[in-house]
Short mmCIF file of C-alpha atoms in Angstrom, two decimals:
data_model
loop_
_atom_site.label_atom_id
_atom_site.label_comp_id
_atom_site.label_asym_id
_atom_site.label_seq_id
_atom_site.Cartn_x
_atom_site.Cartn_y
_atom_site.Cartn_z
CA MET A 20 -26.73 -25.71 70.14
CA PRO A 21 -24.79 -25.92 67.13
CA PHE A 22 -22.32 -23.32 66.47
CA PRO A 23 -20.66 -22.16 63.49
CA SER A 24 -16.71 -22.76 64.50
CA TRP A 25 -15.75 -20.64 61.32
CA LEU A 26 -17.27 -17.53 63.00
CA ALA A 27 -15.35 -18.18 66.14
CA TYR A 28 -12.15 -18.64 63.95
CA GLY A 29 -12.83 -15.68 62.34
CA PHE A 30 -13.14 -13.41 65.68
CA ALA A 31 -10.09 -15.08 66.98
CA VAL A 32 -8.13 -14.41 63.90
CA LEU A 33 -9.30 -10.81 64.37
CA MET A 34 -8.19 -10.69 67.97
CA VAL A 35 -5.06 -12.04 67.58
CA ALA A 36 -4.45 -9.46 64.57
CA VAL A 37 -5.29 -6.92 66.79
CA SER A 38 -3.10 -8.21 69.64
CA ALA A 39 -0.11 -8.16 67.64
CA TYR A 40 -0.86 -4.85 65.74
CA CYS A 41 -1.01 -3.26 69.34
CA VAL A 42 2.60 -4.69 70.27
CA LEU A 43 3.89 -3.07 67.00
CA ARG A 44 2.57 0.05 67.86
CA LEU A 45 4.28 -0.06 71.22
CA ALA A 46 7.73 -1.03 69.50
CA LEU A 47 7.16 1.76 67.11
CA ALA A 48 5.92 4.58 68.91
CA ARG A 49 9.23 4.00 71.28
CA ARG A 50 11.59 3.76 68.23
CA MET A 51 9.89 6.62 66.63
CA GLY A 52 9.34 9.03 69.38
CA ARG A 53 5.65 9.05 68.69
CA ARG A 54 2.77 9.45 71.39
CA ILE A 55 0.23 6.53 71.68
CA HIS A 56 -1.75 5.66 74.84
CA ARG A 57 0.31 2.96 76.08
CA ASP A 58 -1.78 1.56 79.01
CA VAL A 59 -4.73 1.33 76.45
CA ASN A 60 -2.44 -0.37 73.85
CA VAL A 61 -1.21 -2.86 76.75
CA ALA A 62 -4.80 -3.58 77.53
CA HIS A 63 -5.50 -4.31 73.94
CA VAL A 64 -2.61 -6.60 73.90
CA LEU A 65 -4.05 -8.43 76.82
CA MET A 66 -7.71 -8.53 75.96
CA GLY A 67 -6.98 -9.87 72.21
CA ALA A 68 -5.15 -12.59 73.54
CA ALA A 69 -7.24 -13.59 76.36
CA MET A 70 -10.16 -13.72 73.80
CA ALA A 71 -8.46 -15.60 71.22
CA GLY A 72 -8.20 -18.23 73.77
CA MET A 73 -11.65 -18.03 74.93
CA LEU A 74 -12.67 -18.54 71.34
CA VAL A 75 -10.37 -21.24 70.12
CA PRO A 76 -9.23 -23.20 73.52
CA SER A 77 -6.23 -24.71 71.78
CA TRP A 78 -4.93 -20.91 71.15
CA ARG A 79 -4.94 -20.54 74.81
CA ILE A 80 -1.42 -19.36 76.15
CA VAL A 81 -2.41 -18.40 79.95
CA PRO A 82 -4.58 -20.43 82.16
CA ILE A 83 -7.73 -18.65 83.00
CA GLY A 84 -7.08 -18.20 86.47
CA ALA A 85 -3.92 -16.08 85.68
CA TRP A 86 -6.09 -14.12 83.23
CA GLU A 87 -8.64 -13.32 85.99
CA VAL A 88 -5.67 -11.82 88.15
CA VAL A 89 -4.52 -9.99 84.94
CA PHE A 90 -7.89 -8.23 84.32
CA ALA A 91 -8.72 -7.42 87.83
CA GLY A 92 -5.58 -5.52 87.84
CA VAL A 93 -6.18 -3.98 84.60
CA GLY A 94 -9.56 -2.98 85.89
CA THR A 95 -8.09 -1.64 88.96
CA TYR A 96 -5.60 0.61 87.07
CA PHE A 97 -8.58 2.11 85.22
CA LEU A 98 -10.41 2.68 87.92
CA ILE A 99 -7.44 4.53 89.97
CA LEU A 100 -7.34 6.30 86.77
CA CYS A 101 -10.93 7.18 86.84
CA VAL A 102 -10.99 8.30 90.48
CA ARG A 103 -7.99 10.53 90.00
CA PHE A 104 -9.31 12.27 86.59
CA VAL A 105 -12.56 13.24 88.34
CA ALA A 106 -10.52 14.43 91.24
CA GLN A 107 -8.61 16.41 89.55
CA ARG A 108 -10.56 17.62 86.50
CA GLY A 109 -14.39 16.85 87.64
CA VAL A 110 -16.74 14.62 85.72
CA ALA A 111 -17.00 16.65 82.77
CA GLY A 112 -13.66 17.74 82.63
CA VAL A 113 -10.98 17.28 79.81
CA ASP A 114 -7.52 16.17 80.13
CA ASP A 115 -4.58 18.04 78.50
CA ASP A 116 -4.90 17.07 74.89
CA HIS A 117 -8.45 18.35 75.14
CA GLY A 118 -10.10 15.26 73.93
CA HIS A 119 -10.30 12.77 76.80
CA HIS A 120 -13.46 12.98 79.18
CA VAL A 121 -13.61 10.67 82.34
CA SER A 122 -15.24 7.85 79.75
CA HIS A 123 -11.76 7.18 78.26
CA PHE A 124 -10.84 5.79 81.41
CA ALA A 125 -14.18 4.63 82.31
CA ILE A 126 -14.82 2.47 79.23
CA HIS A 127 -11.47 0.32 79.37
CA MET A 128 -12.51 -0.38 83.00
CA VAL A 129 -15.91 -1.63 81.88
CA MET A 130 -14.13 -3.76 79.41
CA ALA A 131 -11.79 -5.53 81.97
CA GLY A 132 -14.88 -5.86 84.04
CA ALA A 133 -16.74 -7.46 80.76
CA MET A 134 -13.32 -9.64 80.71
CA LEU A 135 -13.61 -10.90 84.03
CA TYR A 136 -17.16 -11.62 83.29
CA MET A 137 -16.71 -14.04 80.63
CA LEU A 138 -13.84 -15.66 82.15
CA TRP A 139 -16.08 -16.44 85.22
CA LEU A 140 -18.72 -17.56 82.76
CA THR A 141 -16.41 -20.20 81.11
CA THR A 142 -15.37 -21.42 84.34
CA SER A 143 -18.91 -21.80 85.57
CA THR A 144 -19.66 -23.77 82.45
CA VAL A 145 -16.91 -25.91 82.52
CA ALA A 146 -17.85 -26.57 86.31
CA GLY A 147 -21.38 -27.22 85.38
CA LEU A 148 -20.49 -29.50 82.41
CA GLY A 149 -17.65 -31.25 84.08
CA SER A 150 -16.07 -30.89 80.82
CA ALA A 151 -12.35 -30.08 80.37
CA SER A 152 -12.73 -28.12 77.01
CA MET A 153 -12.98 -24.54 78.41
CA SER A 154 -14.61 -22.93 75.46
CA MET A 155 -16.20 -19.70 75.26
CA THR A 156 -18.29 -20.98 72.27
CA GLY A 157 -19.48 -24.04 74.06
CA SER A 158 -23.07 -24.84 75.40
CA ARG A 159 -23.03 -21.82 77.81
CA HIS A 160 -25.84 -20.11 77.21
CA GLY A 161 -28.06 -19.13 80.40
CA VAL A 162 -25.11 -19.33 82.72
CA GLY A 163 -24.93 -15.34 83.14
CA ASP A 164 -26.98 -13.03 84.39
CA PRO A 165 -29.09 -11.47 80.97
CA GLY A 166 -29.27 -8.11 82.42
CA LEU A 167 -25.70 -7.83 83.21
CA THR A 168 -24.80 -9.27 79.92
CA LEU A 169 -27.04 -6.91 78.06
CA ALA A 170 -25.88 -3.91 79.86
CA PHE A 171 -22.26 -4.72 79.19
CA VAL A 172 -23.20 -5.18 75.25
CA VAL A 173 -25.12 -2.33 75.05
CA VAL A 174 -22.12 -0.24 76.52
CA LEU A 175 -19.35 -1.88 74.22
CA VAL A 176 -21.58 -1.07 71.09
CA ALA A 177 -22.45 2.28 72.02
CA SER A 178 -18.70 2.78 73.02
CA ALA A 179 -17.67 1.55 68.89
CA VAL A 180 -20.29 3.73 67.65
CA TRP A 181 -18.90 7.06 69.48
CA GLN A 182 -15.54 6.12 68.52
CA LEU A 183 -16.19 5.41 64.99
CA ASP A 184 -18.06 9.29 65.01
CA ALA A 185 -14.68 10.72 66.82
CA MET A 186 -12.71 9.02 63.62
CA GLY A 187 -14.82 11.36 61.66
CA ARG A 188 -13.99 14.12 63.66
CA PHE A 189 -10.52 13.39 63.43
CA ALA A 190 -10.97 13.39 59.66
CA ILE A 191 -12.12 17.07 59.75
CA GLN A 192 -9.79 18.08 62.29
CA GLY A 193 -6.48 16.90 60.07
CA ARG A 194 -7.68 19.26 57.32
CA GLN A 195 -8.49 22.42 59.83
CA VAL A 196 -6.58 23.95 62.08
CA LEU A 197 -4.25 22.09 64.93
CA ALA A 198 -4.43 24.54 67.85
CA ILE A 199 -5.83 28.14 68.40
CA VAL A 200 -3.70 29.77 71.66
CA PRO A 201 -4.99 33.25 73.19
CA SER A 202 -2.66 35.94 72.74
CA GLY A 203 -3.81 39.23 74.12
CA ASP A 204 -7.11 39.88 72.48
CA THR A 205 -6.88 37.60 69.57
CA VAL A 206 -6.01 34.05 69.00
CA ARG A 207 -3.10 32.73 67.10
CA PRO A 208 -2.96 29.40 65.34
CA VAL A 209 0.10 27.16 66.45
CA HIS A 210 1.33 23.99 64.62
CA VAL A 211 0.77 21.43 67.03
CA ALA A 212 2.76 18.87 65.15
CA ALA A 213 5.63 21.12 65.67
CA ALA A 214 5.39 21.85 69.20
CA VAL A 215 4.68 18.37 70.52
CA ARG A 216 5.58 14.78 69.13
CA PRO A 217 2.84 13.43 66.79
CA TRP A 218 0.53 10.55 67.53
CA LEU A 219 0.99 7.59 66.24
CA ALA A 220 -2.04 6.49 63.66
CA PRO A 221 -4.58 7.30 66.28
CA ARG A 222 -7.31 6.22 63.66
CA LEU A 223 -6.09 2.69 63.48
CA GLU A 224 -6.41 2.51 67.45
CA ILE A 225 -9.77 3.40 67.08
CA CYS A 226 -10.18 0.73 64.87
CA CYS A 227 -8.70 -1.62 67.36
CA HIS A 228 -10.70 -0.68 70.03
CA VAL A 229 -14.17 -0.96 67.59
CA ALA A 230 -13.07 -4.47 66.72
CA MET A 231 -12.47 -5.25 70.47
CA CYS A 232 -15.80 -4.05 71.35
CA LEU A 233 -17.50 -5.90 68.63
CA ALA A 234 -16.10 -9.27 69.48
CA MET A 235 -16.60 -8.92 73.21
CA GLY A 236 -20.12 -7.94 72.12
CA TYR A 237 -20.38 -11.28 70.03
CA MET A 238 -18.96 -13.35 72.83
CA LEU A 239 -21.38 -11.84 75.64
CA VAL A 240 -24.34 -12.67 73.36
CA LEU A 241 -23.56 -16.19 73.18
CA SER A 242 -24.31 -16.50 76.79
CA VAL A 243 -27.90 -14.70 77.02
CA MET B 3 -9.92 5.86 73.36
CA PRO B 4 -7.08 7.91 71.12
CA SER B 5 -8.78 11.31 70.94
CA PRO B 6 -5.71 13.35 70.87
CA MET B 7 -7.57 16.31 69.68
CA ASN B 8 -7.13 19.94 70.20
CA GLU B 9 -9.33 22.87 71.28
CA ASP B 10 -10.98 23.37 67.97
CA ALA B 11 -12.48 19.44 68.09
CA ALA B 12 -14.08 20.46 70.96
CA THR B 13 -16.30 22.62 68.72
CA LEU B 14 -17.02 19.25 66.79
CA VAL B 15 -19.09 17.83 69.60
CA PRO B 16 -22.04 16.12 68.05
CA ASP B 17 -25.03 18.18 67.74
CA ALA B 18 -28.71 16.88 68.69
CA ARG B 19 -29.28 15.49 65.15
CA ARG B 20 -25.65 13.49 65.24
CA MET B 21 -26.72 12.27 68.66
CA LEU B 22 -29.72 10.88 67.52
CA GLN B 23 -27.80 9.26 64.31
CA LEU B 24 -25.39 7.68 66.67
CA ALA B 25 -28.26 6.22 68.84
CA LEU B 26 -29.71 4.74 65.85
CA ALA B 27 -26.36 3.50 64.76
CA THR B 28 -26.29 1.89 68.24
CA LEU B 29 -29.37 0.28 67.78
CA TRP B 30 -28.23 -1.31 64.36
CA LEU B 31 -25.18 -2.20 65.64
CA LEU B 32 -27.08 -3.97 68.92
CA ASP B 33 -29.53 -5.86 66.46
CA GLY B 34 -26.11 -7.10 64.48
CA VAL B 35 -24.75 -8.29 67.38
CA LEU B 36 -28.03 -10.04 68.72
CA GLN B 37 -27.95 -11.65 65.02
CA LEU B 38 -25.12 -13.66 66.10
CA GLN B 39 -26.54 -15.40 68.65
CA SER B 40 -26.39 -19.35 68.50
CA LEU B 41 -29.93 -20.01 67.81
CA MET B 42 -29.92 -17.75 64.48
CA PHE B 43 -27.37 -20.11 62.68
CA THR B 44 -29.89 -22.95 62.91
CA SER B 45 -32.71 -24.05 60.78
CA GLY B 46 -35.82 -25.57 61.57
CA VAL B 47 -38.70 -24.96 63.76
CA ASN B 48 -36.81 -23.62 66.60
CA GLY B 49 -34.07 -21.80 64.63
CA PHE B 50 -33.95 -18.57 62.62
CA SER B 51 -35.88 -20.23 59.57
CA GLY B 52 -38.63 -21.14 61.66
CA MET B 53 -38.63 -17.68 63.47
CA LEU B 54 -39.29 -16.46 60.09
CA HIS B 55 -41.94 -18.89 59.10
CA SER B 56 -43.80 -17.82 61.75
CA ALA B 57 -44.37 -14.54 60.31
CA ALA B 58 -46.18 -15.91 57.38
CA LEU B 59 -49.31 -17.12 59.85
CA GLY B 60 -52.46 -15.44 59.15
CA ASN B 61 -51.11 -13.00 56.37
CA PRO B 62 -52.95 -13.26 52.79
CA GLY B 63 -51.82 -15.84 50.44
CA PRO B 64 -49.17 -13.97 48.23
CA VAL B 65 -47.58 -12.04 51.34
CA ALA B 66 -47.87 -15.57 53.16
CA ARG B 67 -46.30 -17.42 49.93
CA SER B 68 -43.15 -14.93 49.80
CA ILE B 69 -42.79 -15.14 53.47
CA GLU B 70 -42.25 -18.83 53.41
CA TRP B 71 -40.03 -19.08 50.27
CA SER B 72 -38.04 -16.88 51.83
CA SER B 73 -38.07 -18.76 55.04
CA THR B 74 -37.24 -21.91 52.99
CA LEU B 75 -34.41 -20.68 51.23
CA VAL B 76 -32.86 -19.24 54.77
CA GLY B 77 -33.37 -22.49 56.41
CA HIS B 78 -31.55 -24.33 53.37
CA HIS B 79 -28.10 -22.02 53.99
CA ALA B 80 -28.77 -20.76 57.51
CA GLN B 81 -25.37 -20.22 58.43
CA VAL B 82 -24.50 -18.24 55.59
CA ALA B 83 -27.94 -16.12 55.66
CA ASN B 84 -27.63 -15.23 59.07
CA ALA B 85 -24.12 -14.64 59.03
CA GLY B 86 -24.87 -12.12 55.99
CA PHE B 87 -27.77 -10.62 57.89
CA ALA B 88 -25.54 -9.76 60.89
CA LEU B 89 -22.86 -8.43 58.90
CA LEU B 90 -25.38 -6.49 57.23
CA GLN B 91 -26.75 -4.68 60.29
CA ILE B 92 -23.50 -4.30 61.94
CA SER B 93 -22.31 -2.55 58.48
CA LEU B 94 -25.40 -0.31 58.82
CA GLY B 95 -24.85 0.57 62.11
CA MET B 96 -20.85 1.13 61.53
CA GLY B 97 -21.58 3.22 58.45
CA ILE B 98 -24.00 5.68 60.23
CA ALA B 99 -21.51 6.09 62.98
CA TRP B 100 -18.73 7.03 60.42
CA ARG B 101 -19.57 10.37 59.03
CA PRO B 102 -18.13 9.64 55.38
CA THR B 103 -20.60 7.05 54.66
CA LEU B 104 -23.81 8.36 57.01
CA ARG B 105 -25.93 8.94 53.87
CA VAL B 106 -25.24 5.80 51.97
CA ALA B 107 -25.87 3.64 55.27
CA LEU B 108 -28.98 5.82 56.08
CA GLY B 109 -30.25 4.94 52.57
CA ALA B 110 -29.54 1.06 52.89
CA SER B 111 -30.90 1.18 56.46
CA ILE B 112 -34.38 2.16 54.78
CA ALA B 113 -33.81 -0.37 52.24
CA TRP B 114 -33.25 -3.28 54.61
CA SER B 115 -35.85 -2.08 57.07
CA ILE B 116 -38.71 -2.46 54.45
CA VAL B 117 -37.17 -6.14 53.72
CA VAL B 118 -37.21 -6.95 56.97
CA TRP B 119 -40.70 -5.79 57.70
CA TRP B 120 -42.31 -7.66 54.88
CA PHE B 121 -40.24 -10.74 55.10
CA GLY B 122 -39.09 -10.82 59.14
CA GLU B 123 -42.11 -9.04 60.75
CA GLY B 124 -45.01 -10.31 58.25
CA LEU B 125 -45.78 -6.49 57.61
CA GLY B 126 -46.02 -6.19 61.30
CA GLY B 127 -49.31 -8.18 61.40
CA ILE B 128 -51.31 -5.16 60.26
CA LEU B 129 -52.87 -7.61 57.43
CA ARG B 130 -54.14 -10.13 60.09
CA GLY B 131 -55.42 -7.90 62.56
CA HIS B 132 -52.59 -8.27 65.07
CA ALA B 133 -50.56 -5.27 64.99
CA ALA B 134 -50.98 -3.99 68.87
CA PRO B 135 -48.63 -1.18 69.57
CA LEU B 136 -48.19 -2.72 73.11
CA GLY B 137 -46.75 -5.74 71.34
CA GLY B 138 -44.58 -3.52 69.04
CA GLY B 139 -47.14 -2.88 66.17
CA PRO B 140 -46.68 -2.00 63.36
CA GLY B 141 -43.26 -3.50 63.30
CA ALA B 142 -40.45 -2.14 65.05
CA VAL B 143 -38.15 -2.29 62.01
CA LEU B 144 -40.69 0.33 60.29
CA PHE B 145 -39.21 2.92 62.86
CA TYR B 146 -35.72 2.07 61.67
CA ALA B 147 -36.68 3.41 58.17
CA LEU B 148 -38.82 6.51 59.47
CA LEU B 149 -35.60 7.87 61.79
CA ALA B 150 -33.47 7.35 58.94
CA ILE B 151 -35.57 9.66 57.02
CA LEU B 152 -36.13 12.14 59.89
CA LEU B 153 -32.02 11.97 60.76
CA TRP B 154 -31.16 12.56 57.24
CA PRO B 155 -28.40 15.18 57.00
CA ARG B 156 -29.36 18.60 55.18
CA ALA B 157 -27.58 21.91 55.26
CA GLN B 158 -29.17 23.88 57.71
CA ARG B 159 -28.36 27.05 55.73
CA GLY B 160 -31.36 29.61 55.71
CA THR B 161 -33.56 27.40 57.24
CA ARG B 162 -35.83 28.19 60.48
CA ALA B 163 -36.55 24.84 61.40
CA SER B 164 -37.02 24.17 64.79
CA THR B 165 -36.61 20.74 65.16
CA VAL B 166 -34.40 17.98 64.03
CA ALA B 167 -37.26 16.29 61.93
CA ALA B 168 -38.48 19.54 60.68
CA GLN B 169 -34.37 20.24 59.45
CA ALA B 170 -34.82 16.79 57.35
CA ILE B 171 -38.22 17.43 55.58
CA GLY B 172 -39.50 20.61 56.62
CA SER B 173 -41.79 21.68 59.20
CA PRO B 174 -45.22 20.72 57.74
CA ALA B 175 -44.23 17.49 56.52
CA ALA B 176 -42.77 16.74 60.07
CA ARG B 177 -46.07 17.84 61.76
CA VAL B 178 -47.95 15.57 59.12
CA VAL B 179 -45.41 12.85 60.20
CA TRP B 180 -45.97 13.06 63.85
CA ALA B 181 -49.57 13.32 63.73
CA GLY B 182 -49.97 10.04 61.53
CA VAL B 183 -47.40 8.09 63.49
CA TRP B 184 -49.40 8.75 66.95
CA LEU B 185 -52.69 8.53 65.21
CA ALA B 186 -51.83 5.34 63.17
CA LEU B 187 -50.59 3.90 66.61
CA ALA B 188 -54.15 4.85 68.11
CA THR B 189 -55.97 3.18 65.46
CA LEU B 190 -54.10 0.00 65.54
CA SER B 191 -54.56 -0.25 69.39
CA VAL B 192 -58.30 -0.56 68.66
CA LEU B 193 -58.24 -2.59 65.53
CA GLY B 194 -59.26 -6.06 65.04
CA ALA B 195 -57.90 -8.51 68.01
CA SER B 196 -56.06 -5.57 69.39
CA ARG B 197 -59.36 -4.63 71.54
CA SER B 198 -60.31 -7.79 72.49
CA PRO B 199 -60.98 -8.21 75.99
CA GLY B 200 -58.28 -11.08 76.59
CA GLN B 201 -55.47 -9.46 74.24
CA ALA B 202 -53.60 -7.58 77.10
CA SER B 203 -53.41 -10.55 79.30
CA SER B 204 -52.44 -12.77 76.71
CA LEU B 205 -49.69 -10.70 75.31
CA LEU B 206 -48.29 -10.69 79.08
CA ARG B 207 -48.62 -14.36 79.37
CA THR B 208 -46.85 -14.86 76.41
CA LEU B 209 -44.07 -13.09 77.41
CA GLU B 210 -43.75 -14.34 80.76
CA PRO B 211 -41.45 -17.52 79.96
CA GLY B 212 -37.76 -17.22 80.01
CA GLU B 213 -37.67 -13.82 81.29
CA PRO B 214 -35.63 -13.10 84.55
CA GLY B 215 -37.55 -13.67 87.90
CA TRP B 216 -38.36 -10.08 88.61
CA LEU B 217 -39.74 -9.45 85.12
CA SER B 218 -41.67 -12.61 84.85
CA SER B 219 -43.51 -11.77 88.19
CA LEU B 220 -44.15 -8.47 87.05
CA ASP B 221 -45.64 -9.92 83.61
CA ARG B 222 -47.87 -12.54 85.82
CA GLN B 223 -49.06 -9.67 88.20
CA LEU B 224 -49.96 -7.52 85.13
CA ALA B 225 -51.55 -10.33 83.26
CA SER B 226 -53.76 -11.35 86.37
CA GLY B 227 -54.83 -7.68 86.83
CA LEU B 228 -55.81 -6.81 83.41
CA SER B 229 -57.60 -10.23 82.69
CA GLY B 230 -60.76 -9.76 80.73
CA ARG B 231 -59.89 -5.95 80.49
CA GLY B 232 -58.10 -5.64 77.07
CA THR B 233 -60.54 -3.64 75.80
CA VAL B 234 -60.04 -0.93 78.48
CA VAL B 235 -56.42 -0.88 78.32
CA ALA B 236 -56.62 -0.75 74.19
CA VAL B 237 -59.29 2.35 74.46
CA VAL B 238 -56.87 3.86 77.20
CA LEU B 239 -53.85 3.78 74.92
CA CYS B 240 -55.78 4.78 71.89
CA ALA B 241 -56.60 8.09 74.07
CA VAL B 242 -53.18 8.50 74.98
CA PHE B 243 -51.85 8.33 71.58
CA CYS B 244 -54.33 10.74 70.36
CA ALA B 245 -53.49 13.07 72.54
CA ILE B 246 -49.84 12.93 72.03
CA ALA B 247 -50.80 13.34 68.56
CA ILE B 248 -52.68 16.58 69.05
CA GLY B 249 -50.21 17.95 71.50
CA GLY B 250 -47.27 17.53 69.31
CA LEU B 251 -48.95 20.03 66.89
CA LEU B 252 -49.85 22.82 69.43
CA GLU B 253 -47.40 25.56 70.39
CA THR B 254 -43.64 25.02 72.14
CA GLY B 255 -44.79 24.57 75.49
CA SER B 256 -47.63 21.83 75.08
CA GLN B 257 -45.38 20.35 72.46
CA GLN B 258 -42.80 19.64 74.81
CA VAL B 259 -45.08 18.09 77.58
CA ALA B 260 -46.73 15.91 74.55
CA ILE B 261 -42.99 14.86 73.98
CA LEU B 262 -42.10 13.80 77.26
CA ALA B 263 -45.54 11.96 77.51
CA ALA B 264 -44.72 10.06 74.08
CA VAL B 265 -41.12 9.20 75.95
CA VAL B 266 -42.74 8.28 79.22
CA THR B 267 -45.33 5.98 77.29
CA ALA B 268 -43.01 4.45 75.00
CA LEU B 269 -40.92 3.49 77.70
CA VAL B 270 -43.75 1.97 79.80
CA ILE B 271 -44.77 0.06 76.64
CA TRP B 272 -41.26 -1.34 76.04
CA VAL B 273 -41.00 -2.63 79.73
CA VAL B 274 -44.33 -3.61 80.38
CA GLY B 275 -45.73 -4.79 76.81
CA GLN B 276 -42.30 -5.78 75.17
CA ASN B 277 -40.14 -6.58 78.10
CA PHE B 278 -37.28 -4.93 76.80
CA GLY B 279 -37.79 -6.67 73.47
CA ARG B 280 -37.41 -9.91 75.27
CA THR B 281 -33.67 -9.09 75.01
CA LEU B 282 -33.21 -10.59 78.25
CA GLU B 283 -33.98 -14.01 76.84
CA THR B 284 -32.48 -16.19 73.81
CA GLY B 285 -33.77 -15.55 70.33
CA ALA B 286 -34.18 -11.69 70.54
CA THR B 287 -33.16 -9.95 67.27
CA ASP B 288 -33.78 -6.26 68.27
CA PRO B 289 -35.18 -4.25 71.12
CA ASN B 290 -38.59 -3.76 69.48
CA SER B 291 -40.21 -0.42 69.45
CA GLY B 292 -39.78 0.96 72.57
CA PRO B 293 -36.54 2.75 72.26
CA LEU B 294 -37.24 3.85 68.30
CA LEU B 295 -40.33 5.49 69.44
CA VAL B 296 -38.24 7.59 72.25
CA LEU B 297 -35.69 8.50 69.51
CA PHE B 298 -38.61 9.51 67.09
CA SER B 299 -40.28 11.75 70.16
CA LEU B 300 -36.68 13.25 70.73
CA ALA B 301 -36.48 14.03 66.81
CA TYR B 302 -39.19 16.94 67.49
CA TRP B 303 -37.64 17.91 70.71
CA PRO B 304 -37.77 21.99 70.04
CA GLN B 305 -33.79 23.09 69.34
CA ARG B 306 -32.55 26.57 70.84
CA ARG B 307 -32.15 28.69 67.53
CA ALA B 308 -28.17 28.96 66.69
CA VAL B 309 -27.24 32.41 66.94
CA HIS B 310 -24.51 32.89 64.00
CA ARG B 311 -21.57 34.95 64.82
CA ALA B 312 -19.01 36.03 62.81
CA PRO B 313 -15.92 33.74 63.10
CA ARG B 314 -13.09 35.01 64.72
CA ARG B 315 -10.58 36.55 62.48
CA ALA B 316 -7.64 34.32 63.80
CA THR B 317 -9.26 31.09 63.12
CA GLY B 318 -9.73 32.23 59.42
CA GLU B 319 -6.04 33.04 59.13
CA ALA B 320 -5.39 29.88 60.98
CA ARG B 321 -7.66 27.59 58.51
CA ARG B 322 -5.76 29.06 55.46
CA GLY B 323 -2.18 28.13 56.47
CA MET B 324 -2.26 24.83 58.53
CA ALA B 325 -0.24 22.05 58.48
CA PRO B 326 -1.63 18.52 58.50
CA GLY B 327 -3.46 17.40 61.71
CA VAL B 328 -2.22 15.30 64.70
CA ALA B 329 -3.74 11.85 63.10
#
């Protein structure tokens, strides 16, 4: 089926940009002593690089088999974090920075699963066509399971929406109170920024996640 | 995801209206992503322009000509046009999800819905007597516009509205809309070709090809079972829609039962009559009217009245002397 290559290149460039930005974040956070989610940023670097390679085969820097091992590892890592979180805080619990539910880890586990699924689709297509061009944008529709593909797409799109809404909540919060600590029978405001290391541009990290979800959704619908 | 929020952020958890807005945003974003399928970038009979052209069939002359004109235009610039449509729908979804652009995005979604209803859905088949609610009539995209109105953000100060829909347009108007929508669906289910004996089975047979095995098998069995019974199906649907319309206008207990019945009916129609909007096969552009009817119904779920307490003194103090946020 004819496919606009400029769109694949566009998404590939976006993924490279996200990947490079997350590398920069990791370096800056270390240098400036800011807090970031290291595991999430590392996952974004890996996913961005892998997706760019799937969209434009000539940009592939690591063989597909190696990526499969990497994302199996990433998925297992986030699965362990999910299980540990639920064991310590329950399904509805929140963590120490009062913002993360288990979904924080679960969505990255799902994203790693989606990466594995897309890598499997790519290799299946190549096996089916006997072609040397292992491109995600090649003629591969109808290869995967449509139900599973759609489930991945819906979860990714819903996550993007949820995070965009969270970005708005950040903005409101930024103008308001930072933390309220119980003190006797009243509450007392505390400047969190003074008490703990500040976060490094969390809204830009959300933008990276949203871009990742959309690019992944796009790549998945190509297989329906 | 990064959300290093403090305790105060927990009070900013989305309320019922915001949750419905986010669900609507998800549907728009899903539509945008589905619009990026390879098939949509092609012209010709089997491409996107062909899909648009088919909406003209059976419509009155001026309407049909306007749809043919738009499909020809899209056919000449298939890639640019489709990329534009996809980008617009993705922007609508993201705009609704991001609070500062909520109103603009909801307003734009109403305008875009009307454009799509005319040029993409051929006015939902109403003018050619093929707007059976079982198949998605009178056009799924109309419900996007309706939801944008019912979920419009309004200040709740001083209002006694008990539902999300009533908060937006007032209780009397919300009740009129509820009754109007379900009675319109009831009418459309027995209007024109919708009540013909072969309608239900022929609809299910057209859904069958291309679907996964289990769904295809379900379609086949139902089509066989309902063969020649289309009129009965239409009358039953009409009765159910009328009951929902009336039930929603009664007191709270009956209203909740009617809303639950509406949600169940919408889901059954979505699975059986719409096959999840045919999103499990190539070429679907949206999940059809099932999920939108669910959202529409949930906008009428009675809300618990908020008890307004005086803010805690220290919170007020805190808000006066705050440093910039974590972000």
